[in-house]
mmCIF file of C-alpha atoms in Angstrom:
data_model
loop_
_atom_site.group_PDB
_atom_site.id
_atom_site.type_symbol
_atom_site.label_atom_id
_atom_site.label_comp_id
_atom_site.label_asym_id
_atom_site.label_seq_id
_atom_site.Cartn_x
_atom_site.Cartn_y
_atom_site.Cartn_z
ATOM 1 C CA ASP H 1 4.657 15.396 -0.015
ATOM 2 C CA SER H 2 2.677 12.890 -2.099
ATOM 3 C CA GLY H 3 -0.112 15.337 -2.926
ATOM 4 C CA VAL H 4 -2.680 13.130 -1.195
ATOM 5 C CA THR H 5 -4.222 14.866 1.814
ATOM 6 C CA GLN H 6 -5.866 13.062 4.684
ATOM 7 C CA THR H 7 -7.688 14.646 7.602
ATOM 8 C CA PRO H 8 -7.621 14.457 10.494
ATOM 9 C CA LYS H 9 -4.121 13.174 11.283
ATOM 10 C CA HIS H 10 -5.139 11.869 14.671
ATOM 11 C CA LEU H 11 -8.513 10.918 16.067
ATOM 12 C CA ILE H 12 -9.407 9.628 19.511
ATOM 13 C CA THR H 13 -12.933 8.487 20.125
ATOM 14 C CA ALA H 14 -14.946 6.192 22.347
ATOM 15 C CA THR H 15 -16.355 2.780 21.570
ATOM 16 C CA GLY H 16 -19.734 2.864 19.880
ATOM 17 C CA GLN H 17 -19.088 6.201 18.229
ATOM 18 C CA ARG H 18 -18.971 7.080 14.536
ATOM 19 C CA VAL H 19 -16.185 8.934 12.742
ATOM 20 C CA THR H 20 -15.517 10.172 9.236
ATOM 21 C CA LEU H 21 -12.086 10.172 7.647
ATOM 22 C CA ARG H 22 -11.469 12.386 4.669
ATOM 23 C CA CYS H 23 -9.130 12.030 1.701
ATOM 24 C CA SER H 24 -8.310 14.436 -1.104
ATOM 25 C CA PRO H 25 -6.496 12.682 -3.952
ATOM 26 C CA ARG H 26 -3.709 14.124 -6.036
ATOM 27 C CA SER H 27 -4.862 16.561 -8.670
ATOM 28 C CA GLY H 28 -5.919 14.567 -11.714
ATOM 29 C CA ASP H 29 -6.144 11.213 -9.951
ATOM 30 C CA LEU H 30 -9.485 9.516 -10.437
ATOM 31 C CA SER H 31 -8.953 6.438 -8.305
ATOM 32 C CA VAL H 32 -8.969 6.376 -4.506
ATOM 33 C CA TYR H 33 -8.094 3.423 -2.299
ATOM 34 C CA TRP H 34 -8.600 2.986 1.437
ATOM 35 C CA TYR H 35 -6.396 0.773 3.580
ATOM 36 C CA GLN H 36 -6.323 -0.211 7.230
ATOM 37 C CA GLN H 37 -3.031 -0.913 8.981
ATOM 38 C CA SER H 38 -3.161 -2.226 12.521
ATOM 39 C CA LEU H 39 -0.076 -2.131 14.733
ATOM 40 C CA ASP H 40 2.821 -4.040 13.138
ATOM 41 C CA GLN H 41 0.497 -5.413 10.495
ATOM 42 C CA GLY H 42 0.388 -5.204 6.733
ATOM 43 C CA LEU H 43 -1.830 -3.109 4.536
ATOM 44 C CA GLN H 44 -5.385 -4.392 4.493
ATOM 45 C CA PHE H 45 -7.273 -3.186 1.460
ATOM 46 C CA LEU H 46 -10.740 -1.913 2.310
ATOM 47 C CA ILE H 47 -12.278 -0.375 -0.783
ATOM 48 C CA GLN H 48 -11.519 1.383 -4.074
ATOM 49 C CA TYR H 49 -13.417 4.094 -5.918
ATOM 50 C CA TYR H 50 -12.898 5.236 -9.461
ATOM 51 C CA ASN H 51 -14.446 8.463 -10.701
ATOM 52 C CA GLY H 52 -17.200 8.342 -8.120
ATOM 53 C CA GLU H 53 -18.103 4.689 -8.391
ATOM 54 C CA GLU H 54 -17.108 1.745 -6.258
ATOM 55 C CA ARG H 55 -14.544 -0.291 -8.157
ATOM 56 C CA ALA H 56 -13.420 -3.011 -5.796
ATOM 57 C CA LYS H 57 -14.115 -4.145 -2.271
ATOM 58 C CA GLY H 58 -11.753 -5.815 0.128
ATOM 59 C CA ASN H 59 -12.126 -6.833 3.734
ATOM 60 C CA ILE H 60 -14.359 -3.962 4.691
ATOM 61 C CA LEU H 61 -16.698 -4.472 7.624
ATOM 62 C CA GLU H 62 -20.399 -3.734 7.274
ATOM 63 C CA ARG H 63 -19.962 -1.068 9.955
ATOM 64 C CA PHE H 64 -17.676 0.774 7.544
ATOM 65 C CA SER H 65 -18.747 2.604 4.423
ATOM 66 C CA ALA H 66 -17.177 4.963 1.957
ATOM 67 C CA GLN H 67 -18.003 7.200 -0.940
ATOM 68 C CA GLN H 68 -16.285 9.339 -3.526
ATOM 69 C CA PHE H 69 -17.796 12.698 -4.314
ATOM 70 C CA PRO H 70 -18.036 14.553 -7.658
ATOM 71 C CA ASP H 71 -14.959 16.603 -6.763
ATOM 72 C CA LEU H 72 -13.180 13.226 -6.302
ATOM 73 C CA HIS H 73 -12.499 13.556 -2.598
ATOM 74 C CA SER H 74 -13.475 10.507 -0.600
ATOM 75 C CA GLU H 75 -14.760 9.831 2.883
ATOM 76 C CA LEU H 76 -14.528 6.667 4.949
ATOM 77 C CA ASN H 77 -17.212 6.344 7.595
ATOM 78 C CA LEU H 78 -16.606 4.060 10.553
ATOM 79 C CA SER H 79 -19.531 3.407 12.889
ATOM 80 C CA SER H 80 -20.209 1.460 16.084
ATOM 81 C CA LEU H 81 -16.499 1.647 16.734
ATOM 82 C CA GLU H 82 -14.758 -1.117 18.631
ATOM 83 C CA LEU H 83 -11.352 -1.198 20.312
ATOM 84 C CA GLY H 84 -10.076 -3.389 17.488
ATOM 85 C CA ASP H 85 -10.777 -0.661 14.957
ATOM 86 C CA SER H 86 -7.839 1.297 16.335
ATOM 87 C CA ALA H 87 -5.401 1.512 13.451
ATOM 88 C CA LEU H 88 -3.725 3.717 10.895
ATOM 89 C CA TYR H 89 -6.030 4.351 7.956
ATOM 90 C CA PHE H 90 -4.372 5.227 4.681
ATOM 91 C CA CYS H 91 -5.839 6.672 1.564
ATOM 92 C CA ALA H 92 -4.021 6.315 -1.742
ATOM 93 C CA SER H 93 -4.763 7.656 -5.195
ATOM 94 C CA SER H 94 -3.699 6.887 -8.716
ATOM 95 C CA ILE H 95 -4.422 8.387 -12.095
ATOM 96 C CA THR H 96 -6.539 5.682 -13.566
ATOM 97 C CA PRO H 97 -6.748 1.925 -13.373
ATOM 98 C CA GLY H 98 -6.590 1.951 -17.151
ATOM 99 C CA ASP H 99 -2.803 2.206 -17.049
ATOM 100 C CA PRO H 100 -1.427 -0.868 -15.302
ATOM 101 C CA GLY H 101 1.846 0.832 -14.516
ATOM 102 C CA THR H 102 0.334 3.628 -12.506
ATOM 103 C CA GLU H 103 1.892 4.383 -9.162
ATOM 104 C CA ALA H 104 -0.380 4.680 -6.146
ATOM 105 C CA PHE H 105 0.479 7.647 -3.926
ATOM 106 C CA PHE H 106 -0.314 7.418 -0.238
ATOM 107 C CA GLY H 107 -1.485 10.093 2.141
ATOM 108 C CA GLN H 108 0.068 10.488 5.581
ATOM 109 C CA GLY H 109 -2.699 8.475 7.162
ATOM 110 C CA THR H 110 -5.197 9.024 9.953
ATOM 111 C CA ARG H 111 -4.335 7.389 13.251
ATOM 112 C CA LEU H 112 -7.576 6.315 14.897
ATOM 113 C CA THR H 113 -7.569 5.383 18.558
ATOM 114 C CA VAL H 114 -10.738 3.928 20.040
ATOM 115 C CA VAL H 115 -10.863 4.018 23.826
ATOM 116 C CA GLY V 1 -8.348 -13.844 -7.578
ATOM 117 C CA GLU V 2 -4.782 -12.705 -7.185
ATOM 118 C CA ASN V 3 -2.798 -13.749 -4.135
ATOM 119 C CA VAL V 4 0.618 -12.387 -3.234
ATOM 120 C CA GLU V 5 2.941 -14.097 -0.793
ATOM 121 C CA GLN V 6 6.007 -12.342 0.571
ATOM 122 C CA HIS V 7 9.045 -13.829 2.306
ATOM 123 C CA PRO V 8 10.690 -13.512 4.698
ATOM 124 C CA SER V 9 8.553 -11.669 7.220
ATOM 125 C CA THR V 10 11.693 -10.414 8.976
ATOM 126 C CA LEU V 11 15.177 -10.069 7.531
ATOM 127 C CA SER V 12 18.231 -9.043 9.504
ATOM 128 C CA VAL V 13 21.450 -8.283 7.623
ATOM 129 C CA GLN V 14 24.793 -6.767 8.473
ATOM 130 C CA GLU V 15 25.353 -3.243 7.268
ATOM 131 C CA GLY V 16 27.049 -3.362 3.899
ATOM 132 C CA ASP V 17 25.657 -6.777 2.995
ATOM 133 C CA SER V 18 22.900 -7.425 0.460
ATOM 134 C CA ALA V 19 19.248 -8.087 1.209
ATOM 135 C CA VAL V 20 16.784 -10.007 -0.928
ATOM 136 C CA ILE V 21 13.035 -10.099 -0.456
ATOM 137 C CA LYS V 22 10.888 -12.413 -2.557
ATOM 138 C CA CYS V 23 7.258 -12.346 -3.608
ATOM 139 C CA THR V 24 5.149 -14.808 -5.542
ATOM 140 C CA TYR V 25 1.837 -14.129 -7.242
ATOM 141 C CA SER V 26 -0.891 -16.355 -8.572
ATOM 142 C CA ASP V 27 -2.626 -14.426 -11.370
ATOM 143 C CA SER V 28 -0.669 -14.760 -14.614
ATOM 144 C CA ALA V 29 -2.549 -11.709 -15.938
ATOM 145 C CA SER V 30 -0.915 -9.446 -13.350
ATOM 146 C CA ASN V 31 1.281 -6.974 -15.177
ATOM 147 C CA TYR V 32 2.646 -4.381 -12.758
ATOM 148 C CA PHE V 33 4.717 -5.041 -9.661
ATOM 149 C CA PRO V 34 5.658 -2.163 -7.349
ATOM 150 C CA TRP V 35 7.725 -2.222 -4.182
ATOM 151 C CA TYR V 36 6.965 0.181 -1.358
ATOM 152 C CA LYS V 37 9.063 1.135 1.656
ATOM 153 C CA GLN V 38 7.356 2.132 4.874
ATOM 154 C CA GLU V 39 9.319 3.698 7.680
ATOM 155 C CA LEU V 40 7.909 3.551 11.174
ATOM 156 C CA GLY V 41 4.771 5.645 11.507
ATOM 157 C CA LYS V 42 5.001 6.956 7.960
ATOM 158 C CA ARG V 43 3.201 6.336 4.720
ATOM 159 C CA PRO V 44 4.330 3.702 2.217
ATOM 160 C CA GLN V 45 6.387 5.157 -0.607
ATOM 161 C CA LEU V 46 7.202 3.629 -3.956
ATOM 162 C CA ILE V 47 10.879 2.759 -4.299
ATOM 163 C CA ILE V 48 10.905 0.777 -7.526
ATOM 164 C CA ASP V 49 8.469 -0.937 -9.854
ATOM 165 C CA ILE V 50 8.542 -3.248 -12.847
ATOM 166 C CA ARG V 51 6.145 -4.063 -15.650
ATOM 167 C CA SER V 52 5.557 -7.528 -16.995
ATOM 168 C CA ASN V 53 7.417 -6.878 -20.248
ATOM 169 C CA VAL V 54 10.691 -6.314 -18.395
ATOM 170 C CA GLY V 55 12.832 -8.855 -16.561
ATOM 171 C CA GLU V 56 14.965 -6.574 -14.428
ATOM 172 C CA LYS V 57 15.145 -2.956 -13.390
ATOM 173 C CA LYS V 58 17.826 -1.162 -11.385
ATOM 174 C CA ASP V 59 17.995 2.121 -9.550
ATOM 175 C CA GLN V 60 21.312 2.696 -7.792
ATOM 176 C CA ARG V 61 21.483 0.202 -4.910
ATOM 177 C CA ILE V 62 18.090 -1.354 -5.475
ATOM 178 C CA ALA V 63 16.926 -3.694 -8.207
ATOM 179 C CA VAL V 64 13.859 -5.737 -8.951
ATOM 180 C CA THR V 65 13.758 -8.937 -10.963
ATOM 181 C CA LEU V 66 10.681 -10.573 -12.441
ATOM 182 C CA ASN V 67 10.237 -14.170 -13.534
ATOM 183 C CA LYS V 68 6.872 -14.355 -15.280
ATOM 184 C CA THR V 69 7.086 -18.078 -15.897
ATOM 185 C CA ALA V 70 7.591 -18.856 -12.245
ATOM 186 C CA LYS V 71 5.381 -15.936 -11.186
ATOM 187 C CA HIS V 72 7.775 -14.453 -8.731
ATOM 188 C CA PHE V 73 9.599 -11.174 -8.332
ATOM 189 C CA SER V 74 12.311 -10.073 -5.955
ATOM 190 C CA LEU V 75 13.730 -6.917 -4.454
ATOM 191 C CA HIS V 76 17.502 -6.708 -4.140
ATOM 192 C CA ILE V 77 19.227 -4.104 -1.999
ATOM 193 C CA THR V 78 23.021 -3.981 -2.175
ATOM 194 C CA GLU V 79 25.461 -2.299 0.227
ATOM 195 C CA THR V 80 22.753 -1.913 2.832
ATOM 196 C CA GLN V 81 22.783 1.151 5.049
ATOM 197 C CA PRO V 82 21.046 1.964 8.363
ATOM 198 C CA GLU V 83 18.460 4.087 6.544
ATOM 199 C CA ASP V 84 17.334 0.990 4.654
ATOM 200 C CA SER V 85 15.748 -0.303 7.875
ATOM 201 C CA ALA V 86 11.992 -0.290 7.249
ATOM 202 C CA VAL V 87 9.099 -2.498 6.254
ATOM 203 C CA TYR V 88 8.996 -3.350 2.563
ATOM 204 C CA PHE V 89 5.806 -4.317 0.769
ATOM 205 C CA CYS V 90 5.493 -5.914 -2.626
ATOM 206 C CA ALA V 91 2.304 -5.733 -4.670
ATOM 207 C CA ALA V 92 0.876 -7.024 -7.911
ATOM 208 C CA ARG V 93 -1.712 -5.241 -10.019
ATOM 209 C CA ASP V 94 -4.170 -7.803 -11.331
ATOM 210 C CA SER V 95 -6.366 -7.840 -14.416
ATOM 211 C CA ASN V 96 -8.967 -5.746 -12.551
ATOM 212 C CA TYR V 97 -6.300 -3.063 -11.971
ATOM 213 C CA GLN V 98 -6.420 -3.869 -8.281
ATOM 214 C CA LEU V 99 -3.234 -3.735 -6.228
ATOM 215 C CA ILE V 100 -2.863 -6.932 -4.202
ATOM 216 C CA TRP V 101 -0.326 -6.578 -1.395
ATOM 217 C CA GLY V 102 2.174 -8.895 0.208
ATOM 218 C CA ALA V 103 2.216 -9.045 4.008
ATOM 219 C CA GLY V 104 5.439 -7.070 4.314
ATOM 220 C CA THR V 105 9.053 -7.729 5.295
ATOM 221 C CA LYS V 106 10.676 -5.991 8.223
ATOM 222 C CA LEU V 107 14.276 -5.305 7.212
ATOM 223 C CA ILE V 108 16.734 -4.747 10.050
ATOM 224 C CA ILE V 109 20.203 -3.462 9.266
ATOM 225 C CA LYS V 110 22.690 -4.400 11.983
ATOM 226 C CA PRO V 111 25.606 -1.979 12.531
#
């Protein structure tokens, strides 16, 4: 167990709908990362938050948004869902970007299926 | 910005042989290089990492080497076993403390 909790584990929804994925980082970790992994693909970085503020942005679609709350949990909102959004969404956390040698711990992921 | 290239995309080796996966990076300011293993349907997990002030690091059957001048680092797995079959990702942490990922290598261990 990495200490990073993601809910739900599985999600099936229809095209055009909106869903929210939730991530609780490890205790003490201030940084949260979101990744998308489509079938047999690599890890596509979406967005990073550090202590409540957006730190870096990757290939995140405008239909997607995220935030990190004061208690450091984070939510990834996906709207106007398309079939191609079906993927495994991972959240990872690390202590602080201030230490370059900080391991990122991954949650178990949320498998989103858009039908 | 940083760019990480990983080769090969697929590697098939005989059980007991060694496997080597290579990554190159572009940002000379990158200073932390982790390797993650991802088994099918599971989350990526750190297996070994190296900082820029070290040239090599070993942990039992796995080792990582770093050549800062050439800006490449490699994962070495010796005496491969069936449980080593997985996808391996390299990454480099750039000067913005952002992890930039390689595309992954699918390692297949043949019995």
